[in-house]
Amino acid sequence: MNVPGQKDNFTPEMRILVASLLSMVVILAWAKYFGPKPSIQPPQANRPAQNAPATSGPTSVSSSATAASQAPTVAAAPTPAPANVPRRSDSQERTITIENNLYRVEFSNQGAVVKSWKLKKYFDDQKPKEEKGEKPKCKDGSEPQQYGSERGCVLDLVHQQASQQTGGWPFGVILDDEQLQNAANGGLYQASTSASTLSAPADLEFTWSDGHLEVTKRFHFDHSYVVRAETSVKLNGSPIKAGLAWLGGFGDLTVQNPAPIETVTTYRGREDHELSAQET
């Protein structure tokens, strides 16, 4: 502001310079008291300085490689070794028969499967062949049996021809891996008994292992037609999903139209399978 009668000594250039200086003062003051604070770095552990003499280019590259080799590395997780599973098998094939007044079941220890399952109180539809001078014979070569007032060929629930052609027999093991399945169904199992014939009620167990695959089958026969079957399969000591299947056909295959004549009921439990033939 100029005093009346006094000449203004500030030229326009001077005023610009003064305004610039004042602006710088304001900016510096604001930055000091109101500006963002710089982040504080956490203190680092003191490390002893490694003084190395100055070397030429190739030597520096070698030092860098040495430092990289001394850096900590993450060790790879060790692969678990397969469990040491002992081999278990029989030396030869043998047949074990379980029998009572209702049925006669023949097991083979090769695959621990059923080769014949005859119901003594039921006849099939085939007529015994009569040859001159010979007694009548059934298709399997056995003689007709007498039950009550009837005489005929005992019903066998196993289709021999179909099983031989397909290679599948009742109570064969079913696995996701076909190669393991074939090995399990072709092995010579060790039976829990040395007897060739057992009278029901009875228990029978088969075990087999090739050093990696382990298979166990357990069967319980009582006084009725109900049979309890259990199986457990392990691969390198760890359980795997498995099941038992009645392969090769089931029922009287000599009947022309078997559907309305016979009924088969299957009971499934959590740990076992029960099979029973219902009387109709």
Short mmCIF file of C-alpha atoms in Angstrom, two decimals:
data_model
loop_
_atom_site.label_atom_id
_atom_site.label_comp_id
_atom_site.label_asym_id
_atom_site.label_seq_id
_atom_site.Cartn_x
_atom_site.Cartn_y
_atom_site.Cartn_z
CA MET A 1 0.00 0.00 0.00
CA ASN A 2 1.46 3.30 -1.01
CA VAL A 3 1.53 6.35 1.30
CA PRO A 4 -0.11 9.39 -0.31
CA GLY A 5 2.45 11.65 -1.82
CA GLN A 6 5.22 8.92 -1.68
CA LYS A 7 6.57 7.29 -4.83
CA ASP A 8 6.34 3.45 -5.13
CA ASN A 9 9.89 1.98 -5.23
CA PHE A 10 8.77 -1.65 -6.12
CA THR A 11 8.96 -2.40 -9.74
CA PRO A 12 6.86 -5.23 -11.25
CA GLU A 13 9.94 -7.50 -11.44
CA MET A 14 10.60 -6.98 -7.72
CA ARG A 15 7.05 -7.84 -6.84
CA ILE A 16 7.23 -11.12 -8.79
CA LEU A 17 10.45 -12.09 -7.03
CA VAL A 18 8.97 -11.31 -3.59
CA ALA A 19 5.82 -13.34 -4.41
CA SER A 20 7.92 -16.30 -5.52
CA LEU A 21 10.00 -16.23 -2.34
CA LEU A 22 6.89 -16.08 -0.18
CA SER A 23 5.36 -19.04 -2.09
CA MET A 24 8.47 -21.13 -1.50
CA VAL A 25 8.41 -20.32 2.22
CA VAL A 26 4.76 -21.38 2.46
CA ILE A 27 5.41 -24.67 0.60
CA LEU A 28 8.41 -25.55 2.76
CA ALA A 29 6.52 -24.76 5.96
CA TRP A 30 3.54 -26.89 4.92
CA ALA A 31 5.76 -29.82 3.92
CA LYS A 32 7.51 -29.72 7.28
CA TYR A 33 4.46 -29.50 9.54
CA PHE A 34 1.63 -30.97 7.51
CA GLY A 35 3.22 -33.15 4.79
CA PRO A 36 3.16 -37.03 4.87
CA LYS A 37 5.76 -38.60 7.10
CA PRO A 38 8.29 -40.97 5.47
CA SER A 39 7.86 -44.66 6.37
CA ILE A 40 10.28 -45.96 8.98
CA GLN A 41 12.21 -49.02 7.88
CA PRO A 42 12.59 -51.76 10.54
CA PRO A 43 16.10 -52.07 11.83
CA GLN A 44 18.06 -54.88 10.20
CA ALA A 45 20.25 -57.24 12.07
CA ASN A 46 23.85 -56.24 12.01
CA ARG A 47 25.80 -58.45 9.73
CA PRO A 48 29.54 -58.51 9.58
CA ALA A 49 30.71 -56.89 6.44
CA GLN A 50 32.59 -59.18 4.14
CA ASN A 51 35.45 -57.31 2.68
CA ALA A 52 36.80 -58.81 -0.44
CA PRO A 53 39.69 -57.44 -2.41
CA ALA A 54 38.85 -55.85 -5.71
CA THR A 55 39.31 -58.34 -8.51
CA SER A 56 38.92 -58.41 -12.22
CA GLY A 57 35.71 -59.17 -14.11
CA PRO A 58 35.98 -62.99 -14.31
CA THR A 59 36.82 -63.25 -10.62
CA SER A 60 33.70 -61.21 -9.73
CA VAL A 61 31.50 -63.64 -11.67
CA SER A 62 33.03 -66.56 -9.78
CA SER A 63 32.34 -64.82 -6.44
CA SER A 64 28.70 -64.30 -7.42
CA ALA A 65 28.35 -67.99 -8.29
CA THR A 66 29.86 -68.95 -4.94
CA ALA A 67 27.42 -66.70 -3.10
CA ALA A 68 24.50 -68.22 -5.01
CA SER A 69 25.63 -71.73 -4.12
CA GLN A 70 25.73 -70.76 -0.44
CA ALA A 71 22.11 -69.53 -0.52
CA PRO A 72 19.70 -71.74 1.46
CA THR A 73 17.81 -74.30 -0.65
CA VAL A 74 14.50 -76.06 0.03
CA ALA A 75 14.98 -79.83 0.26
CA ALA A 76 12.51 -81.95 -1.73
CA ALA A 77 10.08 -84.03 0.33
CA PRO A 78 11.23 -87.66 0.40
CA THR A 79 9.01 -90.12 -1.45
CA PRO A 80 7.54 -92.67 0.98
CA ALA A 81 8.88 -96.14 0.31
CA PRO A 82 6.30 -98.87 -0.44
CA ALA A 83 5.32 -100.95 2.53
CA ASN A 84 7.17 -104.22 2.91
CA VAL A 85 4.33 -106.66 2.23
CA PRO A 86 5.18 -110.36 2.58
CA ARG A 87 4.22 -112.67 -0.26
CA ARG A 88 1.50 -115.21 0.53
CA SER A 89 0.31 -117.92 -1.82
CA ASP A 90 -0.26 -121.65 -2.00
CA SER A 91 1.93 -124.00 -3.97
CA GLN A 92 -0.84 -125.81 -5.86
CA GLU A 93 -4.52 -125.59 -6.70
CA ARG A 94 -6.95 -127.35 -4.38
CA THR A 95 -10.71 -127.63 -3.88
CA ILE A 96 -12.54 -127.03 -0.59
CA THR A 97 -16.16 -128.19 -0.26
CA ILE A 98 -18.68 -126.79 2.23
CA GLU A 99 -21.81 -128.85 2.65
CA ASN A 100 -24.98 -129.22 4.71
CA ASN A 101 -28.44 -130.63 4.03
CA LEU A 102 -29.38 -127.63 1.84
CA TYR A 103 -26.41 -127.04 -0.47
CA ARG A 104 -22.97 -128.14 -1.56
CA VAL A 105 -20.46 -125.39 -2.45
CA GLU A 106 -17.07 -126.05 -4.04
CA PHE A 107 -14.33 -123.39 -3.76
CA SER A 108 -11.09 -123.32 -5.71
CA ASN A 109 -8.13 -121.64 -4.04
CA GLN A 110 -7.07 -120.30 -7.46
CA GLY A 111 -8.74 -116.92 -7.26
CA ALA A 112 -10.69 -118.04 -4.14
CA VAL A 113 -13.80 -118.42 -6.30
CA VAL A 114 -16.80 -120.75 -6.39
CA LYS A 115 -16.75 -123.48 -9.05
CA SER A 116 -20.04 -125.14 -8.10
CA TRP A 117 -23.04 -124.17 -5.93
CA LYS A 118 -25.66 -126.92 -5.85
CA LEU A 119 -29.00 -126.66 -4.06
CA LYS A 120 -29.85 -130.18 -2.92
CA LYS A 121 -33.61 -129.61 -2.64
CA TYR A 122 -33.99 -128.09 -6.11
CA PHE A 123 -33.78 -129.73 -9.51
CA ASP A 124 -33.07 -128.06 -12.81
CA ASP A 125 -35.15 -128.48 -15.95
CA GLN A 126 -32.87 -130.89 -17.77
CA LYS A 127 -33.91 -134.47 -18.22
CA PRO A 128 -31.34 -137.12 -17.30
CA LYS A 129 -29.98 -138.89 -20.34
CA GLU A 130 -30.64 -142.62 -20.43
CA GLU A 131 -28.23 -144.81 -22.36
CA LYS A 132 -28.85 -148.47 -23.03
CA GLY A 133 -27.31 -150.56 -20.34
CA GLU A 134 -26.25 -147.49 -18.30
CA LYS A 135 -27.75 -145.48 -15.51
CA PRO A 136 -29.23 -142.03 -16.34
CA LYS A 137 -26.68 -139.22 -16.15
CA CYS A 138 -26.95 -135.47 -15.71
CA LYS A 139 -25.05 -133.07 -17.98
CA ASP A 140 -22.19 -132.76 -15.49
CA GLY A 141 -21.83 -136.53 -15.31
CA SER A 142 -23.44 -136.90 -11.89
CA GLU A 143 -26.29 -139.26 -11.12
CA PRO A 144 -29.85 -137.98 -10.57
CA GLN A 145 -30.85 -137.51 -6.94
CA GLN A 146 -34.04 -138.42 -5.16
CA TYR A 147 -35.85 -135.77 -3.11
CA GLY A 148 -39.30 -136.70 -1.86
CA SER A 149 -41.27 -138.22 -4.67
CA GLU A 150 -39.21 -136.49 -7.36
CA ARG A 151 -35.98 -137.50 -8.97
CA GLY A 152 -33.80 -135.27 -11.09
CA CYS A 153 -30.56 -133.38 -11.55
CA VAL A 154 -29.60 -131.12 -8.68
CA LEU A 155 -29.71 -127.41 -9.53
CA ASP A 156 -26.24 -125.85 -9.91
CA LEU A 157 -26.27 -122.03 -9.72
CA VAL A 158 -22.89 -121.75 -11.48
CA HIS A 159 -22.78 -121.79 -15.27
CA GLN A 160 -19.65 -123.79 -15.94
CA GLN A 161 -19.38 -123.07 -19.67
CA ALA A 162 -19.95 -119.32 -19.36
CA SER A 163 -17.42 -119.02 -16.55
CA GLN A 164 -14.79 -120.95 -18.48
CA GLN A 165 -15.32 -118.88 -21.61
CA THR A 166 -15.23 -115.49 -19.83
CA GLY A 167 -12.70 -116.48 -17.16
CA GLY A 168 -14.98 -115.07 -14.48
CA TRP A 169 -16.28 -117.15 -11.58
CA PRO A 170 -18.58 -116.32 -8.67
CA PHE A 171 -17.03 -114.20 -5.91
CA GLY A 172 -14.24 -112.92 -8.11
CA VAL A 173 -12.61 -109.63 -7.08
CA ILE A 174 -13.56 -106.45 -8.96
CA LEU A 175 -10.95 -103.64 -9.02
CA ASP A 176 -10.56 -100.38 -10.94
CA ASP A 177 -7.23 -101.56 -12.34
CA GLU A 178 -7.75 -104.47 -14.75
CA GLN A 179 -4.16 -105.71 -14.39
CA LEU A 180 -4.45 -105.88 -10.60
CA GLN A 181 -7.86 -107.52 -10.93
CA ASN A 182 -6.49 -110.28 -13.16
CA ALA A 183 -3.64 -110.89 -10.74
CA ALA A 184 -6.02 -111.15 -7.78
CA ASN A 185 -8.37 -113.56 -9.60
CA GLY A 186 -5.53 -115.77 -10.80
CA GLY A 187 -3.46 -116.14 -7.65
CA LEU A 188 -3.24 -119.30 -5.55
CA TYR A 189 -4.77 -118.32 -2.21
CA GLN A 190 -3.91 -119.81 1.14
CA ALA A 191 -6.97 -121.26 2.86
CA SER A 192 -7.61 -121.04 6.59
CA THR A 193 -8.13 -124.82 6.73
CA SER A 194 -6.18 -127.80 5.47
CA ALA A 195 -9.34 -129.94 5.27
CA SER A 196 -10.92 -130.60 1.89
CA THR A 197 -14.50 -130.72 3.25
CA LEU A 198 -16.26 -128.58 5.87
CA SER A 199 -19.72 -129.06 7.35
CA ALA A 200 -21.83 -125.89 7.68
CA PRO A 201 -22.09 -123.86 9.83
CA ALA A 202 -18.46 -123.06 9.06
CA ASP A 203 -16.07 -120.19 8.36
CA LEU A 204 -13.58 -120.08 5.52
CA GLU A 205 -10.89 -117.48 4.82
CA PHE A 206 -8.60 -117.02 1.82
CA THR A 207 -5.50 -114.79 1.73
CA TRP A 208 -3.08 -113.96 -1.09
CA SER A 209 -0.34 -111.38 -1.76
CA ASP A 210 2.25 -110.85 -4.50
CA GLY A 211 4.33 -108.43 -2.39
CA HIS A 212 2.31 -105.36 -3.40
CA LEU A 213 -1.33 -106.39 -3.69
CA GLU A 214 -3.02 -108.06 -0.68
CA VAL A 215 -6.44 -109.73 -0.90
CA THR A 216 -8.45 -111.35 1.89
CA LYS A 217 -11.83 -113.06 1.51
CA ARG A 218 -13.95 -114.33 4.39
CA PHE A 219 -17.06 -116.51 4.11
CA HIS A 220 -19.51 -117.57 6.81
CA PHE A 221 -22.00 -120.37 6.15
CA ASP A 222 -24.85 -121.10 8.54
CA HIS A 223 -27.81 -123.53 8.59
CA SER A 224 -29.83 -121.46 6.08
CA TYR A 225 -29.24 -120.40 2.48
CA VAL A 226 -27.74 -117.09 3.62
CA VAL A 227 -23.98 -116.76 3.18
CA ARG A 228 -21.98 -113.83 4.49
CA ALA A 229 -19.01 -112.71 2.37
CA GLU A 230 -16.40 -110.07 3.18
CA THR A 231 -13.36 -108.87 1.27
CA SER A 232 -10.49 -106.44 1.92
CA VAL A 233 -7.84 -105.37 -0.61
CA LYS A 234 -4.67 -103.36 0.01
CA LEU A 235 -2.05 -102.01 -2.38
CA ASN A 236 1.39 -101.37 -0.84
CA GLY A 237 -0.22 -101.43 2.60
CA SER A 238 -3.02 -98.94 1.82
CA PRO A 239 -6.68 -100.04 1.41
CA ILE A 240 -8.20 -99.61 -2.05
CA LYS A 241 -11.76 -99.82 -3.33
CA ALA A 242 -12.78 -103.38 -4.17
CA GLY A 243 -15.81 -105.62 -4.42
CA LEU A 244 -16.97 -109.17 -5.04
CA ALA A 245 -19.04 -110.17 -8.07
CA TRP A 246 -20.97 -113.26 -9.11
CA LEU A 247 -19.52 -113.68 -12.61
CA GLY A 248 -20.46 -116.20 -15.27
CA GLY A 249 -24.24 -116.21 -14.78
CA PHE A 250 -26.59 -117.15 -11.95
CA GLY A 251 -29.53 -119.54 -11.68
CA ASP A 252 -30.93 -122.44 -13.66
CA LEU A 253 -29.85 -121.75 -17.23
CA THR A 254 -31.70 -124.81 -18.56
CA VAL A 255 -35.05 -123.02 -18.07
CA GLN A 256 -36.59 -121.57 -21.23
CA ASN A 257 -38.10 -118.52 -19.48
CA PRO A 258 -36.61 -118.30 -15.97
CA ALA A 259 -37.90 -114.84 -14.96
CA PRO A 260 -41.34 -115.86 -13.60
CA ILE A 261 -40.05 -119.12 -12.09
CA GLU A 262 -37.28 -118.10 -9.72
CA THR A 263 -36.42 -115.06 -7.65
CA VAL A 264 -33.01 -113.98 -6.38
CA THR A 265 -32.70 -111.53 -3.48
CA THR A 266 -29.45 -109.70 -2.78
CA TYR A 267 -28.81 -108.06 0.58
CA ARG A 268 -26.05 -105.49 0.74
CA GLY A 269 -24.47 -104.30 3.98
CA ARG A 270 -21.77 -101.78 4.74
CA GLU A 271 -18.95 -104.26 5.06
CA ASP A 272 -20.30 -107.47 3.61
CA HIS A 273 -22.59 -108.96 1.01
CA GLU A 274 -25.25 -111.55 1.71
CA LEU A 275 -26.71 -113.67 -1.07
CA SER A 276 -29.77 -115.85 -0.66
CA ALA A 277 -32.03 -117.72 -3.08
CA GLN A 278 -35.72 -117.25 -2.29
CA GLU A 279 -38.12 -120.12 -2.67
CA THR A 280 -40.98 -119.39 -5.10
#
